[in-house]
mmCIF file of C-alpha atoms and ligand atoms in Angstrom:
data_model
loop_
_atom_site.group_PDB
_atom_site.id
_atom_site.type_symbol
_atom_site.label_atom_id
_atom_site.label_comp_id
_atom_site.label_asym_id
_atom_site.label_seq_id
_atom_site.Cartn_x
_atom_site.Cartn_y
_atom_site.Cartn_z
ATOM 1 C CA MET A 1 -65.101 185.827 57.719
ATOM 2 C CA ILE A 2 -61.478 184.271 56.032
ATOM 3 C CA GLN A 3 -60.036 183.146 59.409
ATOM 4 C CA GLU A 4 -63.667 181.597 60.442
ATOM 5 C CA ASN A 5 -63.653 179.888 56.912
ATOM 6 C CA LEU A 6 -59.861 178.693 57.095
ATOM 7 C CA ALA A 7 -60.665 177.285 60.689
ATOM 8 C CA GLU A 8 -63.372 175.213 58.923
ATOM 9 C CA VAL A 9 -61.527 173.700 56.376
ATOM 10 C CA GLU A 10 -58.882 172.990 58.477
ATOM 11 C CA ALA A 11 -61.158 171.036 60.911
ATOM 12 C CA ARG A 12 -63.020 169.291 58.043
ATOM 13 C CA ILE A 13 -59.449 168.550 56.663
ATOM 14 C CA THR A 14 -58.512 166.891 60.120
ATOM 15 C CA ASN A 15 -61.456 164.954 60.324
ATOM 16 C CA ALA A 16 -61.494 163.540 57.023
ATOM 17 C CA CYS A 17 -57.661 162.513 57.492
ATOM 18 C CA LYS A 18 -58.858 160.568 60.853
ATOM 19 C CA ARG A 19 -61.480 159.005 58.926
ATOM 20 C CA ALA A 20 -58.955 157.827 56.120
ATOM 21 C CA GLY A 21 -56.410 156.690 59.030
ATOM 22 C CA ARG A 22 -54.071 159.319 57.373
ATOM 23 C CA SER A 23 -52.124 161.872 59.076
ATOM 24 C CA ARG A 24 -52.904 165.405 58.811
ATOM 25 C CA ASP A 25 -49.495 166.324 57.219
ATOM 26 C CA GLU A 26 -49.954 164.247 54.070
ATOM 27 C CA VAL A 27 -52.255 167.094 52.712
ATOM 28 C CA THR A 28 -51.113 170.123 51.652
ATOM 29 C CA LEU A 29 -54.162 172.985 51.454
ATOM 30 C CA ILE A 30 -53.999 175.356 48.523
ATOM 31 C CA ALA A 31 -55.894 178.347 49.147
ATOM 32 C CA VAL A 32 -57.070 179.492 45.756
ATOM 33 C CA SER A 33 -57.511 182.997 45.488
ATOM 34 C CA LYS A 34 -58.080 183.907 41.794
ATOM 35 C CA THR A 35 -60.185 187.037 41.491
ATOM 36 C CA LYS A 36 -59.389 187.733 44.854
ATOM 37 C CA PRO A 37 -57.875 191.122 46.152
ATOM 38 C CA LEU A 38 -54.718 191.140 47.651
ATOM 39 C CA GLU A 39 -56.495 191.970 51.061
ATOM 40 C CA ASP A 40 -58.153 188.550 51.037
ATOM 41 C CA LEU A 41 -54.415 186.922 50.239
ATOM 42 C CA ARG A 42 -52.715 188.778 53.364
ATOM 43 C CA GLU A 43 -55.500 188.103 55.841
ATOM 44 C CA ALA A 44 -55.378 184.131 54.439
ATOM 45 C CA TYR A 45 -51.465 184.468 54.744
ATOM 46 C CA ALA A 46 -51.577 185.790 58.112
ATOM 47 C CA TYR A 47 -53.665 182.880 59.492
ATOM 48 C CA GLY A 48 -50.977 180.436 58.105
ATOM 49 C CA CYS A 49 -51.884 179.920 54.386
ATOM 50 C CA ARG A 50 -48.237 179.295 52.591
ATOM 51 C CA ASN A 51 -49.818 177.809 49.432
ATOM 52 C CA PHE A 52 -51.757 179.826 46.784
ATOM 53 C CA GLY A 53 -53.279 178.573 43.820
ATOM 54 C CA GLU A 54 -54.103 180.603 40.637
ATOM 55 C CA ASN A 55 -55.197 180.215 36.851
ATOM 56 C CA LYS A 56 -54.478 183.197 35.237
ATOM 57 C CA VAL A 57 -50.566 183.823 34.457
ATOM 58 C CA GLN A 58 -50.837 187.726 34.407
ATOM 59 C CA GLU A 59 -52.266 187.285 38.075
ATOM 60 C CA LEU A 60 -50.711 184.807 39.429
ATOM 61 C CA CYS A 61 -47.156 187.343 38.762
ATOM 62 C CA ASP A 62 -48.628 190.421 39.577
ATOM 63 C CA LYS A 63 -49.336 188.703 43.012
ATOM 64 C CA ILE A 64 -46.259 187.139 43.743
ATOM 65 C CA GLU A 65 -44.629 190.800 43.448
ATOM 66 C CA GLN A 66 -47.060 191.822 45.845
ATOM 67 C CA MET A 67 -46.872 188.962 48.457
ATOM 68 C CA PRO A 68 -44.503 187.736 50.879
ATOM 69 C CA SER A 69 -41.542 185.762 49.256
ATOM 70 C CA ASP A 70 -41.716 182.325 51.196
ATOM 71 C CA ILE A 71 -45.177 181.256 49.666
ATOM 72 C CA ARG A 72 -45.347 178.415 47.306
ATOM 73 C CA TRP A 73 -47.326 179.453 44.201
ATOM 74 C CA HIS A 74 -49.422 176.759 42.228
ATOM 75 C CA MET A 75 -50.306 177.465 38.834
ATOM 76 C CA ILE A 76 -53.935 175.472 38.622
ATOM 77 C CA GLY A 77 -55.269 176.745 35.091
ATOM 78 C CA HIS A 78 -55.059 176.106 31.706
ATOM 79 C CA LEU A 79 -51.900 177.049 30.216
ATOM 80 C CA GLN A 80 -51.048 178.516 27.001
ATOM 81 C CA ARG A 81 -47.870 177.940 25.348
ATOM 82 C CA ASN A 82 -46.695 181.578 24.872
ATOM 83 C CA LYS A 83 -47.342 182.241 28.396
ATOM 84 C CA VAL A 84 -45.033 179.755 29.930
ATOM 85 C CA LYS A 85 -42.017 182.060 29.321
ATOM 86 C CA TYR A 86 -43.360 184.240 32.378
ATOM 87 C CA LEU A 87 -44.083 181.528 34.861
ATOM 88 C CA ILE A 88 -40.976 179.603 35.036
ATOM 89 C CA GLY A 89 -38.631 179.644 38.008
ATOM 90 C CA LYS A 90 -41.867 181.366 40.024
ATOM 91 C CA THR A 91 -44.162 178.440 40.881
ATOM 92 C CA ALA A 92 -43.792 175.434 43.246
ATOM 93 C CA CYS A 93 -45.703 173.193 40.335
ATOM 94 C CA ILE A 94 -48.120 173.595 37.660
ATOM 95 C CA HIS A 95 -50.880 171.336 38.014
ATOM 96 C CA SER A 96 -52.461 171.788 34.252
ATOM 97 C CA VAL A 97 -49.742 170.111 32.170
ATOM 98 C CA ASP A 98 -52.256 168.078 29.770
ATOM 99 C CA SER A 99 -49.715 168.021 26.335
ATOM 100 C CA VAL A 100 -46.578 167.054 25.039
ATOM 101 C CA ARG A 101 -46.286 170.252 23.062
ATOM 102 C CA LEU A 102 -47.120 172.603 26.457
ATOM 103 C CA ALA A 103 -44.572 170.110 28.028
ATOM 104 C CA GLU A 104 -42.346 170.580 25.408
ATOM 105 C CA GLN A 105 -42.502 174.826 25.715
ATOM 106 C CA ILE A 106 -41.865 174.442 29.950
ATOM 107 C CA GLU A 107 -38.573 172.480 29.116
ATOM 108 C CA THR A 108 -37.157 175.166 26.629
ATOM 109 C CA GLU A 109 -38.085 178.322 29.380
ATOM 110 C CA SER A 110 -36.842 175.981 32.451
ATOM 111 C CA ALA A 111 -33.542 174.933 30.443
ATOM 112 C CA LYS A 112 -32.872 178.728 29.604
ATOM 113 C CA LYS A 113 -33.496 179.450 33.051
ATOM 114 C CA ASN A 114 -31.660 176.585 34.383
ATOM 115 C CA VAL A 115 -34.398 175.417 36.642
ATOM 116 C CA ILE A 116 -36.270 172.238 37.023
ATOM 117 C CA THR A 117 -40.153 172.718 37.155
ATOM 118 C CA ASN A 118 -42.469 170.567 38.902
ATOM 119 C CA ILE A 119 -45.486 169.790 36.838
ATOM 120 C CA LEU A 120 -48.804 167.435 37.357
ATOM 121 C CA VAL A 121 -50.233 165.835 34.528
ATOM 122 C CA GLU A 122 -53.939 166.969 34.323
ATOM 123 C CA VAL A 123 -56.616 163.832 34.112
ATOM 124 C CA ASN A 124 -60.173 164.510 33.247
ATOM 125 C CA VAL A 125 -61.579 161.886 35.238
ATOM 126 C CA ALA A 126 -64.771 162.104 33.738
ATOM 127 C CA GLN A 127 -64.105 162.592 30.120
ATOM 128 C CA GLU A 128 -66.055 165.765 30.335
ATOM 129 C CA GLU A 129 -65.945 167.451 27.020
ATOM 130 C CA SER A 130 -65.866 170.832 28.440
ATOM 131 C CA LYS A 131 -62.583 170.165 30.467
ATOM 132 C CA PHE A 132 -58.802 169.873 29.911
ATOM 133 C CA GLY A 133 -56.699 167.020 30.519
ATOM 134 C CA ILE A 134 -55.737 163.694 29.344
ATOM 135 C CA SER A 135 -57.588 160.663 29.952
ATOM 136 C CA LEU A 136 -57.053 158.019 32.536
ATOM 137 C CA GLU A 137 -56.056 155.189 30.217
ATOM 138 C CA GLN A 138 -53.467 157.454 28.629
ATOM 139 C CA ALA A 139 -51.510 158.611 31.853
ATOM 140 C CA GLU A 140 -48.979 156.210 32.057
ATOM 141 C CA SER A 141 -47.964 157.097 28.659
ATOM 142 C CA TYR A 142 -47.759 160.698 29.033
ATOM 143 C CA VAL A 143 -45.753 160.023 32.351
ATOM 144 C CA ARG A 144 -43.102 158.774 30.319
ATOM 145 C CA GLU A 145 -43.192 161.158 27.597
ATOM 146 C CA PHE A 146 -43.186 164.100 30.022
ATOM 147 C CA ALA A 147 -40.225 161.965 32.180
ATOM 148 C CA LYS A 148 -37.991 162.511 29.136
ATOM 149 C CA PHE A 149 -37.435 166.419 29.615
ATOM 150 C CA PRO A 150 -34.794 167.019 31.846
ATOM 151 C CA HIS A 151 -35.905 170.093 33.242
ATOM 152 C CA ILE A 152 -39.059 168.994 33.668
ATOM 153 C CA ARG A 153 -39.949 166.951 37.265
ATOM 154 C CA VAL A 154 -43.002 165.233 37.011
ATOM 155 C CA CYS A 155 -44.708 165.046 40.656
ATOM 156 C CA GLY A 156 -47.927 163.188 40.475
ATOM 157 C CA PHE A 157 -51.505 163.697 38.888
ATOM 158 C CA MET A 158 -54.215 166.336 39.284
ATOM 159 C CA THR A 159 -57.946 166.519 38.410
ATOM 160 C CA ILE A 160 -60.842 168.620 38.459
ATOM 161 C CA ALA A 161 -64.166 166.274 39.477
ATOM 162 C CA PRO A 162 -67.338 166.860 37.967
ATOM 163 C CA TYR A 163 -69.212 169.799 39.476
ATOM 164 C CA THR A 164 -72.298 167.910 41.503
ATOM 165 C CA THR A 165 -74.607 168.702 44.055
ATOM 166 C CA ASN A 166 -73.840 165.220 45.657
ATOM 167 C CA PRO A 167 -69.975 164.749 46.146
ATOM 168 C CA GLU A 168 -70.177 161.143 46.872
ATOM 169 C CA GLU A 169 -70.668 160.756 43.609
ATOM 170 C CA ASN A 170 -67.127 161.493 42.633
ATOM 171 C CA ARG A 171 -65.650 159.335 45.078
ATOM 172 C CA GLN A 172 -64.727 156.667 42.162
ATOM 173 C CA PHE A 173 -63.200 159.174 40.031
ATOM 174 C CA PHE A 174 -61.183 159.880 42.585
ATOM 175 C CA SER A 175 -60.234 156.295 43.813
ATOM 176 C CA ASP A 176 -59.632 155.229 40.061
ATOM 177 C CA LEU A 177 -56.986 157.756 39.542
ATOM 178 C CA ARG A 178 -55.458 157.369 42.659
ATOM 179 C CA LYS A 179 -54.911 153.412 41.776
ATOM 180 C CA VAL A 180 -53.236 154.779 38.430
ATOM 181 C CA TYR A 181 -50.932 156.921 40.732
ATOM 182 C CA VAL A 182 -49.863 154.265 43.103
ATOM 183 C CA ASP A 183 -49.423 151.870 39.902
ATOM 184 C CA ILE A 184 -47.219 154.431 38.215
ATOM 185 C CA LYS A 185 -45.218 155.098 41.110
ATOM 186 C CA GLY A 186 -44.730 151.327 42.085
ATOM 187 C CA LYS A 187 -42.931 151.670 38.708
ATOM 188 C CA ASN A 188 -40.053 154.035 39.927
ATOM 189 C CA ILE A 189 -39.995 155.389 36.136
ATOM 190 C CA ASP A 190 -36.430 157.761 35.563
ATOM 191 C CA ASN A 191 -37.237 161.173 36.366
ATOM 192 C CA VAL A 192 -40.481 160.787 37.894
ATOM 193 C CA ASN A 193 -41.230 161.499 41.580
ATOM 194 C CA MET A 194 -45.070 160.578 42.137
ATOM 195 C CA SER A 195 -45.768 162.211 45.426
ATOM 196 C CA ILE A 196 -48.862 164.399 44.802
ATOM 197 C CA LEU A 197 -52.608 163.542 44.015
ATOM 198 C CA SER A 198 -54.265 167.321 43.855
ATOM 199 C CA MET A 199 -57.724 166.469 43.916
ATOM 200 C CA GLY A 200 -60.731 167.751 45.654
ATOM 201 C CA MET A 201 -62.095 171.593 46.116
ATOM 202 C CA THR A 202 -64.754 173.081 48.033
ATOM 203 C CA ASN A 203 -67.330 170.849 47.304
ATOM 204 C CA ASP A 204 -65.572 167.898 47.598
ATOM 205 C CA TYR A 205 -62.105 167.956 49.451
ATOM 206 C CA GLU A 206 -63.222 165.633 52.136
ATOM 207 C CA ILE A 207 -64.106 162.562 49.796
ATOM 208 C CA ALA A 208 -60.880 163.449 47.843
ATOM 209 C CA ILE A 209 -58.865 163.223 51.220
ATOM 210 C CA GLU A 210 -60.559 159.865 52.064
ATOM 211 C CA GLU A 211 -59.649 158.604 48.545
ATOM 212 C CA GLY A 212 -55.596 159.621 48.906
ATOM 213 C CA ALA A 213 -55.613 163.375 47.917
ATOM 214 C CA THR A 214 -52.265 164.605 49.026
ATOM 215 C CA MET A 215 -53.141 168.202 47.768
ATOM 216 C CA VAL A 216 -56.577 170.168 48.296
ATOM 217 C CA ARG A 217 -57.417 173.248 46.195
ATOM 218 C CA VAL A 218 -60.302 175.232 47.818
ATOM 219 C CA GLY A 219 -61.047 178.907 46.924
ATOM 220 C CA THR A 220 -64.701 179.219 47.710
ATOM 221 C CA GLY A 221 -64.270 177.743 50.962
ATOM 222 C CA ILE A 222 -61.571 179.632 52.165
ATOM 223 C CA PHE A 223 -62.642 183.429 50.574
ATOM 224 C CA GLY A 224 -66.214 183.246 49.657
ATOM 225 C CA GLU A 225 -67.965 183.105 46.146
ATOM 226 C CA ARG A 226 -65.862 184.817 43.379
ATOM 227 C CA ASN A 227 -67.435 187.511 41.362
ATOM 228 C CA TYR A 228 -66.405 187.574 37.756
ATOM 229 C CA THR A 229 -68.401 190.639 36.811
ATOM 230 C CA ILE A 230 -66.049 192.779 38.159
HETATM 231 C C1 PLP B 1 -61.114 177.373 40.763
HETATM 232 C C2 PLP B 1 -60.330 176.283 40.929
HETATM 233 C C3 PLP B 1 -60.621 175.577 42.379
HETATM 234 C C4 PLP B 1 -61.365 175.827 43.887
HETATM 235 O O1 PLP B 1 -62.634 175.702 43.537
HETATM 236 P P1 PLP B 1 -63.606 176.133 44.650
HETATM 237 O O2 PLP B 1 -64.831 175.353 44.189
HETATM 238 O O3 PLP B 1 -63.879 177.697 44.537
HETATM 239 O O4 PLP B 1 -62.956 175.616 45.772
HETATM 240 C C5 PLP B 1 -60.050 174.209 42.417
HETATM 241 N N1 PLP B 1 -59.235 174.192 41.271
HETATM 242 C C6 PLP B 1 -59.006 174.704 40.307
HETATM 243 C C7 PLP B 1 -58.383 173.993 39.193
HETATM 244 C C8 PLP B 1 -59.919 175.754 39.706
HETATM 245 O O5 PLP B 1 -59.886 176.185 38.726
#
């Protein structure tokens, strides 16, 4: 099943890239494997996935230990400051940085381990109460604030668009975030390397690609529905 799902996601990504006049290699697929057993991750790995996303620190650390070492791990879930120390040095990128206090903690732990940690600023594009992230208006000031930390590299933005049965409704949110991304990229801020726009999930990744996403985070579309009761 995972093999077929991956083939379908891959075909859809390729088509969305074509529609947008983009090259397929501009978009990285992150297989979001949260709650899924190792055998599922191994299957995805066997069919070529090398980027995996998780949203809980403990689960992420357990899976890192048991999976091949050439995987790039993405922390995509809300991160508590007291858990940062377990993550540093293990992730390709932390997608969910939305406060100076959290960035400070990432700086402190990264300095201790003498590493530079790649982060994305999480933006709450639709200003939903239920979601984490800063507002679009605050995006540049947060980028500038985070850029002051020598052991952090700001690589771009992440957003979780609203859940909707009509993904077209999210197009404007993606497009708005891309505008701010391009604008800030053009300012060449010191210690900022705007290269990642992480947007689009199972429901809306094709629209996100058409609007400029460079990373899409697909869980259900690859692994099937998640069961949170077990
Ligand atoms: C769970 C999750 C995803 C994947 O969601 P699907 O709808 O299953 O593709 C993507 N991004 C974040 C931040 C998530 O928590």
